[in-house]
PDB file of C-alpha atoms in Angstrom:
ATOM      1  CA  HIS A   1     -23.625  -5.866 -19.902  1.00  0.00           C
ATOM      2  CA  GLN A   2     -26.679  -8.087 -20.304  1.00  0.00           C
ATOM      3  CA  GLU A   3     -29.266  -9.199 -17.803  1.00  0.00           C
ATOM      4  CA  VAL A   4     -28.908 -12.579 -16.135  1.00  0.00           C
ATOM      5  CA  SER A   5     -32.081 -14.537 -15.401  1.00  0.00           C
ATOM      6  CA  LEU A   6     -32.464 -17.470 -13.014  1.00  0.00           C
ATOM      7  CA  GLU A   7     -35.479 -19.782 -13.117  1.00  0.00           C
ATOM      8  CA  THR A   8     -36.300 -22.974 -11.257  1.00  0.00           C
ATOM      9  CA  ASN A   9     -37.372 -25.955 -13.295  1.00  0.00           C
ATOM     10  CA  GLY A  10     -38.121 -28.899 -11.028  1.00  0.00           C
ATOM     11  CA  SER A  11     -34.831 -29.937  -9.455  1.00  0.00           C
ATOM     12  CA  ASN A  12     -32.828 -27.660 -11.779  1.00  0.00           C
ATOM     13  CA  VAL A  13     -31.966 -23.972 -11.970  1.00  0.00           C
ATOM     14  CA  VAL A  14     -31.812 -22.467 -15.448  1.00  0.00           C
ATOM     15  CA  VAL A  15     -29.388 -19.551 -15.861  1.00  0.00           C
ATOM     16  CA  LYS A  16     -29.647 -17.406 -19.022  1.00  0.00           C
ATOM     17  CA  CYS A  17     -27.544 -14.506 -20.213  1.00  0.00           C
ATOM     18  CA  GLY A  18     -27.707 -13.424 -23.842  1.00  0.00           C
ATOM     19  CA  THR A  19     -27.264 -16.531 -25.959  1.00  0.00           C
ATOM     20  CA  ALA A  20     -25.729 -18.523 -23.099  1.00  0.00           C
ATOM     21  CA  LYS A  21     -27.893 -20.968 -21.171  1.00  0.00           C
ATOM     22  CA  PHE A  22     -27.008 -23.259 -18.283  1.00  0.00           C
ATOM     23  CA  SER A  23     -29.103 -25.876 -16.519  1.00  0.00           C
ATOM     24  CA  LEU A  24     -27.729 -26.690 -13.068  1.00  0.00           C
ATOM     25  CA  LEU A  25     -28.850 -29.444 -10.715  1.00  0.00           C
ATOM     26  CA  THR A  26     -29.867 -28.213  -7.259  1.00  0.00           C
ATOM     27  CA  MET A  27     -29.150 -29.913  -3.949  1.00  0.00           C
ATOM     28  CA  PRO A  28     -31.840 -30.694  -1.344  1.00  0.00           C
ATOM     29  CA  LEU A  29     -32.358 -27.610   0.809  1.00  0.00           C
ATOM     30  CA  GLU A  30     -32.776 -29.707   3.955  1.00  0.00           C
ATOM     31  CA  GLU A  31     -29.211 -30.981   3.547  1.00  0.00           C
ATOM     32  CA  TYR A  32     -27.752 -27.469   3.805  1.00  0.00           C
ATOM     33  CA  PRO A  33     -26.211 -27.089   7.270  1.00  0.00           C
ATOM     34  CA  SER A  34     -27.933 -24.678   9.608  1.00  0.00           C
ATOM     35  CA  LEU A  35     -25.921 -21.617  10.554  1.00  0.00           C
ATOM     36  CA  PRO A  36     -24.843 -21.717  14.201  1.00  0.00           C
ATOM     37  CA  ASP A  37     -26.277 -19.249  16.681  1.00  0.00           C
ATOM     38  CA  VAL A  38     -23.202 -17.992  18.538  1.00  0.00           C
ATOM     39  CA  GLY A  39     -23.709 -16.697  22.047  1.00  0.00           C
ATOM     40  CA  GLY A  40     -21.049 -15.738  24.557  1.00  0.00           C
ATOM     41  CA  ILE A  41     -18.718 -12.878  25.324  1.00  0.00           C
ATOM     42  CA  THR A  42     -19.494 -10.055  22.869  1.00  0.00           C
ATOM     43  CA  GLY A  43     -17.735  -6.794  22.179  1.00  0.00           C
ATOM     44  CA  THR A  44     -17.004  -4.315  19.404  1.00  0.00           C
ATOM     45  CA  VAL A  45     -13.787  -2.965  17.934  1.00  0.00           C
ATOM     46  CA  ASP A  46     -13.082  -0.275  15.372  1.00  0.00           C
ATOM     47  CA  GLY A  47     -13.251  -1.794  11.885  1.00  0.00           C
ATOM     48  CA  GLU A  48     -10.184  -0.077  10.466  1.00  0.00           C
ATOM     49  CA  ALA A  49      -8.106  -0.856  13.561  1.00  0.00           C
ATOM     50  CA  PHE A  50      -9.320  -4.473  13.456  1.00  0.00           C
ATOM     51  CA  GLY A  51      -8.291  -4.894   9.817  1.00  0.00           C
ATOM     52  CA  GLU A  52      -4.916  -3.304  10.503  1.00  0.00           C
ATOM     53  CA  ALA A  53      -4.310  -5.495  13.569  1.00  0.00           C
ATOM     54  CA  VAL A  54      -5.132  -8.675  11.652  1.00  0.00           C
ATOM     55  CA  ALA A  55      -2.732  -7.705   8.855  1.00  0.00           C
ATOM     56  CA  GLN A  56      -0.016  -6.992  11.421  1.00  0.00           C
ATOM     57  CA  VAL A  57      -0.112 -10.313  13.271  1.00  0.00           C
ATOM     58  CA  THR A  58      -1.131 -12.950  10.699  1.00  0.00           C
ATOM     59  CA  PRO A  59       2.228 -12.929   8.826  1.00  0.00           C
ATOM     60  CA  ALA A  60       3.847 -14.363  11.972  1.00  0.00           C
ATOM     61  CA  ALA A  61       1.480 -17.354  12.160  1.00  0.00           C
ATOM     62  CA  SER A  62       2.943 -20.719  11.199  1.00  0.00           C
ATOM     63  CA  LYS A  63       2.165 -22.140   7.764  1.00  0.00           C
ATOM     64  CA  ASP A  64       3.033 -25.679   8.893  1.00  0.00           C
ATOM     65  CA  ASP A  65      -0.119 -27.705   9.545  1.00  0.00           C
ATOM     66  CA  VAL A  66       1.907 -30.327  11.440  1.00  0.00           C
ATOM     67  CA  THR A  67       1.433 -28.141  14.531  1.00  0.00           C
ATOM     68  CA  PRO A  68      -2.113 -26.761  14.117  1.00  0.00           C
ATOM     69  CA  VAL A  69      -2.065 -24.747  17.344  1.00  0.00           C
ATOM     70  CA  ILE A  70       0.439 -22.217  15.965  1.00  0.00           C
ATOM     71  CA  THR A  71      -1.338 -21.869  12.615  1.00  0.00           C
ATOM     72  CA  GLY A  72      -3.882 -19.776  14.485  1.00  0.00           C
ATOM     73  CA  VAL A  73      -4.065 -16.290  15.947  1.00  0.00           C
ATOM     74  CA  GLN A  74      -4.796 -16.124  19.659  1.00  0.00           C
ATOM     75  CA  LEU A  75      -7.450 -13.564  20.609  1.00  0.00           C
ATOM     76  CA  VAL A  76      -7.467 -12.583  24.272  1.00  0.00           C
ATOM     77  CA  VAL A  77     -10.138 -10.367  25.837  1.00  0.00           C
ATOM     78  CA  ASP A  78      -8.993  -8.855  29.119  1.00  0.00           C
ATOM     79  CA  ASP A  79     -10.975  -5.941  30.595  1.00  0.00           C
ATOM     80  CA  ASN A  80     -11.134  -3.266  27.890  1.00  0.00           C
ATOM     81  CA  THR A  81      -8.451  -4.697  25.608  1.00  0.00           C
ATOM     82  CA  LEU A  82      -8.464  -7.184  22.756  1.00  0.00           C
ATOM     83  CA  SER A  83      -5.028  -8.681  22.118  1.00  0.00           C
ATOM     84  CA  MET A  84      -4.084 -10.617  18.986  1.00  0.00           C
ATOM     85  CA  MET A  85      -0.921 -12.701  18.864  1.00  0.00           C
ATOM     86  CA  ALA A  86       0.703 -15.152  16.478  1.00  0.00           C
ATOM     87  CA  THR A  87       3.940 -17.120  16.296  1.00  0.00           C
ATOM     88  CA  ASP A  88       5.792 -19.617  14.128  1.00  0.00           C
ATOM     89  CA  ARG A  89       8.433 -20.325  16.825  1.00  0.00           C
ATOM     90  CA  TYR A  90      10.959 -17.972  15.201  1.00  0.00           C
ATOM     91  CA  ARG A  91       9.005 -14.751  15.760  1.00  0.00           C
ATOM     92  CA  VAL A  92       6.023 -13.431  17.689  1.00  0.00           C
ATOM     93  CA  ALA A  93       3.687 -10.606  16.672  1.00  0.00           C
ATOM     94  CA  ILE A  94       1.227  -9.040  19.093  1.00  0.00           C
ATOM     95  CA  ARG A  95      -1.226  -6.158  18.756  1.00  0.00           C
ATOM     96  CA  HIS A  96      -3.527  -4.585  21.347  1.00  0.00           C
ATOM     97  CA  LEU A  97      -6.665  -2.600  20.528  1.00  0.00           C
ATOM     98  CA  PRO A  98      -9.581  -1.216  22.544  1.00  0.00           C
ATOM     99  CA  TRP A  99     -12.530  -3.551  23.240  1.00  0.00           C
ATOM    100  CA  VAL A 100     -15.975  -2.207  24.146  1.00  0.00           C
ATOM    101  CA  GLY A 101     -18.443  -4.709  25.558  1.00  0.00           C
ATOM    102  CA  ASP A 102     -18.520  -7.695  27.876  1.00  0.00           C
ATOM    103  CA  SER A 103     -15.468  -8.018  30.085  1.00  0.00           C
ATOM    104  CA  ALA A 104     -13.883 -11.328  30.949  1.00  0.00           C
ATOM    105  CA  ASP A 105     -11.022 -12.772  32.945  1.00  0.00           C
ATOM    106  CA  ALA A 106      -8.583 -13.234  30.059  1.00  0.00           C
ATOM    107  CA  LEU A 107     -11.000 -15.126  27.813  1.00  0.00           C
ATOM    108  CA  SER A 108      -9.116 -16.546  24.828  1.00  0.00           C
ATOM    109  CA  ALA A 109     -10.011 -17.897  21.397  1.00  0.00           C
ATOM    110  CA  LEU A 110      -7.632 -19.502  18.891  1.00  0.00           C
ATOM    111  CA  VAL A 111      -8.788 -18.543  15.372  1.00  0.00           C
ATOM    112  CA  PRO A 112      -7.366 -20.056  12.149  1.00  0.00           C
ATOM    113  CA  ALA A 113      -4.998 -17.438  10.722  1.00  0.00           C
ATOM    114  CA  ARG A 114      -6.116 -17.950   7.113  1.00  0.00           C
ATOM    115  CA  THR A 115      -9.746 -17.357   8.052  1.00  0.00           C
ATOM    116  CA  LEU A 116      -8.943 -14.355  10.233  1.00  0.00           C
ATOM    117  CA  SER A 117      -6.872 -12.820   7.440  1.00  0.00           C
ATOM    118  CA  GLU A 118      -9.862 -12.917   5.074  1.00  0.00           C
ATOM    119  CA  VAL A 119     -12.187 -11.585   7.792  1.00  0.00           C
ATOM    120  CA  GLY A 120      -9.807  -8.691   8.433  1.00  0.00           C
ATOM    121  CA  LYS A 121      -9.773  -7.726   4.755  1.00  0.00           C
ATOM    122  CA  THR A 122     -13.562  -8.035   4.457  1.00  0.00           C
ATOM    123  CA  PHE A 123     -14.377  -5.920   7.526  1.00  0.00           C
ATOM    124  CA  SER A 124     -11.544  -3.361   7.446  1.00  0.00           C
ATOM    125  CA  SER A 125     -13.814  -0.712   5.895  1.00  0.00           C
ATOM    126  CA  ALA A 126     -16.614  -1.223   8.445  1.00  0.00           C
ATOM    127  CA  GLU A 127     -17.157   1.360  11.158  1.00  0.00           C
ATOM    128  CA  LYS A 128     -17.482  -1.283  13.892  1.00  0.00           C
ATOM    129  CA  VAL A 129     -16.901  -5.027  14.037  1.00  0.00           C
ATOM    130  CA  THR A 130     -18.781  -7.100  16.606  1.00  0.00           C
ATOM    131  CA  ILE A 131     -16.946 -10.172  17.884  1.00  0.00           C
ATOM    132  CA  THR A 132     -18.712 -12.935  19.789  1.00  0.00           C
ATOM    133  CA  ILE A 133     -16.659 -15.701  21.386  1.00  0.00           C
ATOM    134  CA  SER A 134     -18.346 -18.917  22.495  1.00  0.00           C
ATOM    135  CA  THR A 135     -16.205 -21.365  24.454  1.00  0.00           C
ATOM    136  CA  GLY A 136     -16.831 -24.179  26.880  1.00  0.00           C
ATOM    137  CA  GLY A 137     -19.464 -26.056  24.848  1.00  0.00           C
ATOM    138  CA  ASP A 138     -19.273 -28.941  22.397  1.00  0.00           C
ATOM    139  CA  ARG A 139     -18.501 -26.532  19.552  1.00  0.00           C
ATOM    140  CA  GLU A 140     -16.246 -23.599  20.325  1.00  0.00           C
ATOM    141  CA  LEU A 141     -16.909 -20.780  17.873  1.00  0.00           C
ATOM    142  CA  VAL A 142     -16.201 -17.155  17.120  1.00  0.00           C
ATOM    143  CA  ALA A 143     -18.434 -14.890  15.042  1.00  0.00           C
ATOM    144  CA  PHE A 144     -17.456 -11.620  13.358  1.00  0.00           C
ATOM    145  CA  THR A 145     -20.293  -9.293  12.332  1.00  0.00           C
ATOM    146  CA  ALA A 146     -20.267  -5.958  10.538  1.00  0.00           C
ATOM    147  CA  GLU A 147     -23.138  -4.267   8.717  1.00  0.00           C
ATOM    148  CA  ASN A 148     -25.065  -7.122   7.052  1.00  0.00           C
ATOM    149  CA  LYS A 149     -22.242  -9.686   7.016  1.00  0.00           C
ATOM    150  CA  THR A 150     -21.409 -12.392   9.556  1.00  0.00           C
ATOM    151  CA  VAL A 151     -18.524 -14.852   9.432  1.00  0.00           C
ATOM    152  CA  THR A 152     -18.504 -17.770  11.863  1.00  0.00           C
ATOM    153  CA  THR A 153     -15.636 -20.191  12.310  1.00  0.00           C
ATOM    154  CA  LEU A 154     -14.688 -23.059  14.578  1.00  0.00           C
ATOM    155  CA  LEU A 155     -11.831 -22.389  16.954  1.00  0.00           C
ATOM    156  CA  ILE A 156      -8.637 -24.419  16.925  1.00  0.00           C
ATOM    157  CA  LYS A 157      -8.424 -26.782  19.887  1.00  0.00           C
ATOM    158  CA  GLY A 158      -5.284 -26.815  21.948  1.00  0.00           C
ATOM    159  CA  SER A 159      -3.165 -24.565  24.146  1.00  0.00           C
ATOM    160  CA  PHE A 160      -1.433 -21.643  22.492  1.00  0.00           C
ATOM    161  CA  PRO A 161       2.142 -21.191  23.761  1.00  0.00           C
ATOM    162  CA  PRO A 162       2.542 -18.491  26.456  1.00  0.00           C
ATOM    163  CA  VAL A 163       4.291 -16.058  24.114  1.00  0.00           C
ATOM    164  CA  GLN A 164       3.520 -12.918  26.098  1.00  0.00           C
ATOM    165  CA  ARG A 165       6.096 -13.855  28.723  1.00  0.00           C
ATOM    166  CA  LEU A 166       8.810 -13.777  26.028  1.00  0.00           C
ATOM    167  CA  PHE A 167       8.537 -10.009  25.713  1.00  0.00           C
ATOM    168  CA  PRO A 168      10.994  -8.165  27.974  1.00  0.00           C
ATOM    169  CA  GLU A 169       9.668  -5.458  30.261  1.00  0.00           C
ATOM    170  CA  ASN A 170      12.271  -2.837  29.364  1.00  0.00           C
ATOM    171  CA  ILE A 171      15.203  -2.768  26.974  1.00  0.00           C
ATOM    172  CA  ASP A 172      17.742   0.043  27.330  1.00  0.00           C
ATOM    173  CA  ASN A 173      19.796  -0.914  24.257  1.00  0.00           C
ATOM    174  CA  TYR A 174      18.102   0.010  20.983  1.00  0.00           C
ATOM    175  CA  SER A 175      18.537   1.595  17.575  1.00  0.00           C
ATOM    176  CA  VAL A 176      16.155   3.973  15.801  1.00  0.00           C
ATOM    177  CA  VAL A 177      16.142   3.800  11.995  1.00  0.00           C
ATOM    178  CA  ASN A 178      14.125   5.082   9.080  1.00  0.00           C
ATOM    179  CA  THR A 179      11.777   2.189   8.395  1.00  0.00           C
ATOM    180  CA  ASN A 180      11.707   2.346   4.605  1.00  0.00           C
ATOM    181  CA  ASP A 181      15.470   2.893   4.380  1.00  0.00           C
ATOM    182  CA  LEU A 182      16.139  -0.332   6.279  1.00  0.00           C
ATOM    183  CA  ILE A 183      13.488  -2.256   4.332  1.00  0.00           C
ATOM    184  CA  ASP A 184      14.914  -1.140   0.984  1.00  0.00           C
ATOM    185  CA  ALA A 185      18.524  -1.835   2.008  1.00  0.00           C
ATOM    186  CA  THR A 186      17.579  -5.280   3.318  1.00  0.00           C
ATOM    187  CA  ARG A 187      15.896  -6.146   0.022  1.00  0.00           C
ATOM    188  CA  ARG A 188      18.896  -5.016  -2.013  1.00  0.00           C
ATOM    189  CA  VAL A 189      21.547  -6.764   0.071  1.00  0.00           C
ATOM    190  CA  GLY A 190      19.386  -9.884   0.354  1.00  0.00           C
ATOM    191  CA  LEU A 191      19.417 -10.390  -3.422  1.00  0.00           C
ATOM    192  CA  VAL A 192      22.677 -12.352  -3.269  1.00  0.00           C
ATOM    193  CA  VAL A 193      21.524 -14.936  -0.695  1.00  0.00           C
ATOM    194  CA  ASP A 194      18.881 -17.637  -0.656  1.00  0.00           C
ATOM    195  CA  ARG A 195      15.486 -16.666   0.746  1.00  0.00           C
ATOM    196  CA  GLU A 196      16.082 -18.476   4.063  1.00  0.00           C
ATOM    197  CA  ALA A 197      19.663 -17.255   4.514  1.00  0.00           C
ATOM    198  CA  PRO A 198      20.246 -14.511   7.095  1.00  0.00           C
ATOM    199  CA  LEU A 199      21.996 -11.177   6.715  1.00  0.00           C
ATOM    200  CA  ARG A 200      24.443  -9.691   9.195  1.00  0.00           C
ATOM    201  CA  PHE A 201      23.391  -6.350  10.712  1.00  0.00           C
ATOM    202  CA  THR A 202      25.764  -4.150  12.688  1.00  0.00           C
ATOM    203  CA  PHE A 203      23.995  -1.409  14.659  1.00  0.00           C
ATOM    204  CA  SER A 204      26.335   1.319  15.895  1.00  0.00           C
ATOM    205  CA  GLY A 205      26.709   5.051  16.305  1.00  0.00           C
ATOM    206  CA  ASP A 206      27.624   5.231  12.615  1.00  0.00           C
ATOM    207  CA  GLY A 207      24.252   3.768  11.581  1.00  0.00           C
ATOM    208  CA  VAL A 208      23.411   0.284  10.349  1.00  0.00           C
ATOM    209  CA  ALA A 209      25.783  -1.796   8.228  1.00  0.00           C
ATOM    210  CA  LEU A 210      24.298  -4.725   6.288  1.00  0.00           C
ATOM    211  CA  GLU A 211      26.352  -7.625   4.959  1.00  0.00           C
ATOM    212  CA  ALA A 212      25.430 -10.659   2.873  1.00  0.00           C
ATOM    213  CA  LEU A 213      27.992 -13.432   2.580  1.00  0.00           C
ATOM    214  CA  GLY A 214      26.170 -15.443  -0.062  1.00  0.00           C
ATOM    215  CA  SER A 215      29.104 -17.193  -1.757  1.00  0.00           C
ATOM    216  CA  ASP A 216      32.542 -16.534  -3.234  1.00  0.00           C
ATOM    217  CA  GLN A 217      30.838 -15.261  -6.373  1.00  0.00           C
ATOM    218  CA  ALA A 218      28.145 -13.060  -4.797  1.00  0.00           C
ATOM    219  CA  GLN A 219      28.457 -10.787  -1.796  1.00  0.00           C
ATOM    220  CA  ALA A 220      26.838  -7.482  -0.904  1.00  0.00           C
ATOM    221  CA  SER A 221      26.987  -4.745   1.712  1.00  0.00           C
ATOM    222  CA  GLU A 222      25.325  -1.407   2.383  1.00  0.00           C
ATOM    223  CA  SER A 223      25.033   1.165   5.151  1.00  0.00           C
ATOM    224  CA  ILE A 224      22.188   3.430   6.219  1.00  0.00           C
ATOM    225  CA  ASP A 225      21.822   6.151   8.836  1.00  0.00           C
ATOM    226  CA  GLY A 226      20.640   5.248  12.305  1.00  0.00           C
ATOM    227  CA  HIS A 227      20.763   6.313  15.944  1.00  0.00           C
ATOM    228  CA  ILE A 228      21.728   3.980  18.780  1.00  0.00           C
ATOM    229  CA  VAL A 229      21.162   4.110  22.529  1.00  0.00           C
ATOM    230  CA  GLY A 230      23.442   1.852  24.548  1.00  0.00           C
ATOM    231  CA  ASN A 231      26.037  -0.542  23.161  1.00  0.00           C
ATOM    232  CA  ASP A 232      26.745  -1.426  19.542  1.00  0.00           C
ATOM    233  CA  CYS A 233      25.095  -4.693  18.546  1.00  0.00           C
ATOM    234  CA  VAL A 234      25.632  -7.277  15.803  1.00  0.00           C
ATOM    235  CA  VAL A 235      22.790  -9.649  14.879  1.00  0.00           C
ATOM    236  CA  SER A 236      22.049 -12.114  12.100  1.00  0.00           C
ATOM    237  CA  LEU A 237      18.456 -11.879  10.831  1.00  0.00           C
ATOM    238  CA  LYS A 238      16.418 -13.443   8.042  1.00  0.00           C
ATOM    239  CA  PRO A 239      15.597 -10.672   5.547  1.00  0.00           C
ATOM    240  CA  GLN A 240      11.917 -11.476   4.998  1.00  0.00           C
ATOM    241  CA  PHE A 241      11.234 -11.915   8.712  1.00  0.00           C
ATOM    242  CA  LEU A 242      12.777  -8.509   9.402  1.00  0.00           C
ATOM    243  CA  ILE A 243      10.880  -6.871   6.535  1.00  0.00           C
ATOM    244  CA  ASP A 244       7.579  -8.353   7.770  1.00  0.00           C
ATOM    245  CA  GLY A 245       8.053  -6.735  11.163  1.00  0.00           C
ATOM    246  CA  LEU A 246       9.250  -3.387   9.867  1.00  0.00           C
ATOM    247  CA  THR A 247       6.464  -3.107   7.284  1.00  0.00           C
ATOM    248  CA  GLN A 248       3.727  -3.602   9.862  1.00  0.00           C
ATOM    249  CA  THR A 249       4.938  -0.827  12.173  1.00  0.00           C
ATOM    250  CA  HIS A 250       3.193   1.627   9.786  1.00  0.00           C
ATOM    251  CA  SER A 251       5.612   4.274  10.983  1.00  0.00           C
ATOM    252  CA  GLU A 252       8.293   6.459   9.402  1.00  0.00           C
ATOM    253  CA  PHE A 253      10.759   5.356  12.065  1.00  0.00           C
ATOM    254  CA  ALA A 254      11.176   2.013  13.821  1.00  0.00           C
ATOM    255  CA  ARG A 255      12.838   1.095  17.103  1.00  0.00           C
ATOM    256  CA  ILE A 256      14.902  -2.094  17.064  1.00  0.00           C
ATOM    257  CA  ALA A 257      15.722  -3.134  20.626  1.00  0.00           C
ATOM    258  CA  PHE A 258      18.285  -5.758  21.643  1.00  0.00           C
ATOM    259  CA  THR A 259      17.630  -8.180  24.493  1.00  0.00           C
ATOM    260  CA  PRO A 260      20.757  -8.554  26.653  1.00  0.00           C
ATOM    261  CA  THR A 261      22.507 -11.944  26.692  1.00  0.00           C
ATOM    262  CA  ASP A 262      25.637 -13.466  28.219  1.00  0.00           C
ATOM    263  CA  ASN A 263      26.615 -15.249  24.988  1.00  0.00           C
ATOM    264  CA  PRO A 264      27.897 -12.851  22.290  1.00  0.00           C
ATOM    265  CA  SER A 265      27.536 -15.564  19.624  1.00  0.00           C
ATOM    266  CA  LYS A 266      23.866 -16.081  20.505  1.00  0.00           C
ATOM    267  CA  PRO A 267      22.094 -12.703  20.725  1.00  0.00           C
ATOM    268  CA  GLY A 268      18.746 -12.459  22.447  1.00  0.00           C
ATOM    269  CA  PRO A 269      15.490 -11.694  20.624  1.00  0.00           C
ATOM    270  CA  VAL A 270      15.163  -8.424  18.724  1.00  0.00           C
ATOM    271  CA  LEU A 271      12.063  -6.354  19.514  1.00  0.00           C
ATOM    272  CA  ILE A 272      10.633  -4.168  16.751  1.00  0.00           C
ATOM    273  CA  THR A 273       8.148  -1.380  17.529  1.00  0.00           C
ATOM    274  CA  ALA A 274       7.057   1.873  15.918  1.00  0.00           C
ATOM    275  CA  GLN A 275       8.961   5.003  16.939  1.00  0.00           C
ATOM    276  CA  ARG A 276       6.298   7.726  16.926  1.00  0.00           C
ATOM    277  CA  SER A 277       8.287  10.503  18.580  1.00  0.00           C
ATOM    278  CA  ALA A 278      11.844  11.305  19.600  1.00  0.00           C
ATOM    279  CA  ASP A 279      11.581   9.626  23.005  1.00  0.00           C
ATOM    280  CA  ASP A 280       8.676   7.148  22.943  1.00  0.00           C
ATOM    281  CA  ASP A 281       7.894   4.030  20.980  1.00  0.00           C
ATOM    282  CA  ASP A 282       4.354   2.789  20.348  1.00  0.00           C
ATOM    283  CA  ALA A 283       3.928  -0.572  22.088  1.00  0.00           C
ATOM    284  CA  SER A 284       0.435  -1.331  20.708  1.00  0.00           C
ATOM    285  CA  TYR A 285       2.189  -3.449  18.049  1.00  0.00           C
ATOM    286  CA  ARG A 286       5.263  -5.478  18.988  1.00  0.00           C
ATOM    287  CA  TYR A 287       7.235  -7.902  16.846  1.00  0.00           C
ATOM    288  CA  LEU A 288       9.788 -10.177  18.505  1.00  0.00           C
ATOM    289  CA  LEU A 289      12.310 -11.874  16.219  1.00  0.00           C
ATOM    290  CA  GLN A 290      14.836 -14.531  17.207  1.00  0.00           C
ATOM    291  CA  PRO A 291      18.221 -13.913  15.523  1.00  0.00           C
ATOM    292  CA  ASN A 292      20.265 -16.671  13.926  1.00  0.00           C
ATOM    293  CA  LEU A 293      23.562 -17.766  15.421  1.00  0.00           C
ATOM    294  CA  LEU A 294      26.362 -15.404  14.507  1.00  0.00           C
ATOM    295  CA  MET A 295      28.967 -17.033  12.277  1.00  0.00           C
ATOM    296  CA  ARG A 296      32.397 -15.630  13.135  1.00  0.00           C
TER     297      ARG A 296
END
């Protein structure tokens, strides 16, 4: 390693390192935009929990810029809770974590998912992350601060869809599976179908049976252990969407709950949560996935 020197020379900056030398033109300092001073509702969250929450919800945000409002993650501050939620119309991810600071009547901020994802990675090792949300003015902003770093971003304008009402209050019909077993089986069986093609999952007292009807030349099936409460259920799910939800439970076991429906060919949404103990699931992270139509 060699020392790097920087020197100003009129309107240029000269950079030297060993035998290398660069002369770079500078820009007028007065043209550099001033950093905004964000004031508004302020609170703190645990840095590790913040980073984990961001990683859990951002995969569900839409990648299609045609509808900007769902390319963001909705932050909602309500009493002592910060909720993060994202959707791409086919799935919804939501995570709740404790908020310490100013309280508000369900104050919300729609943050670009790509920006929030980078912020989550940057601040995940911080002890505390301070979040300041400024809405109602000409420029609606959110600022994230930890240690000596601050990231400020404009909020997305528009109304985020009311996804919270999609989550059922209670579901009595569910299966409990080993998370990694189902992830690994889904990856193996999904090898014979296109990325967007769904797999057929049969949840019963015998466990979980996976089937891929890719083509006449390539088909696959596999079974894993599982426990079911209530009726057997058959659903058709996209492999990557299912894996995204299972991976982010961060739990050895996952609960997959089945919303009741009157149409057996059109199952209701599947709710994925972490199963922390024999009787209780952890609802701090919830992932709602809409199945595909079942092909008989």
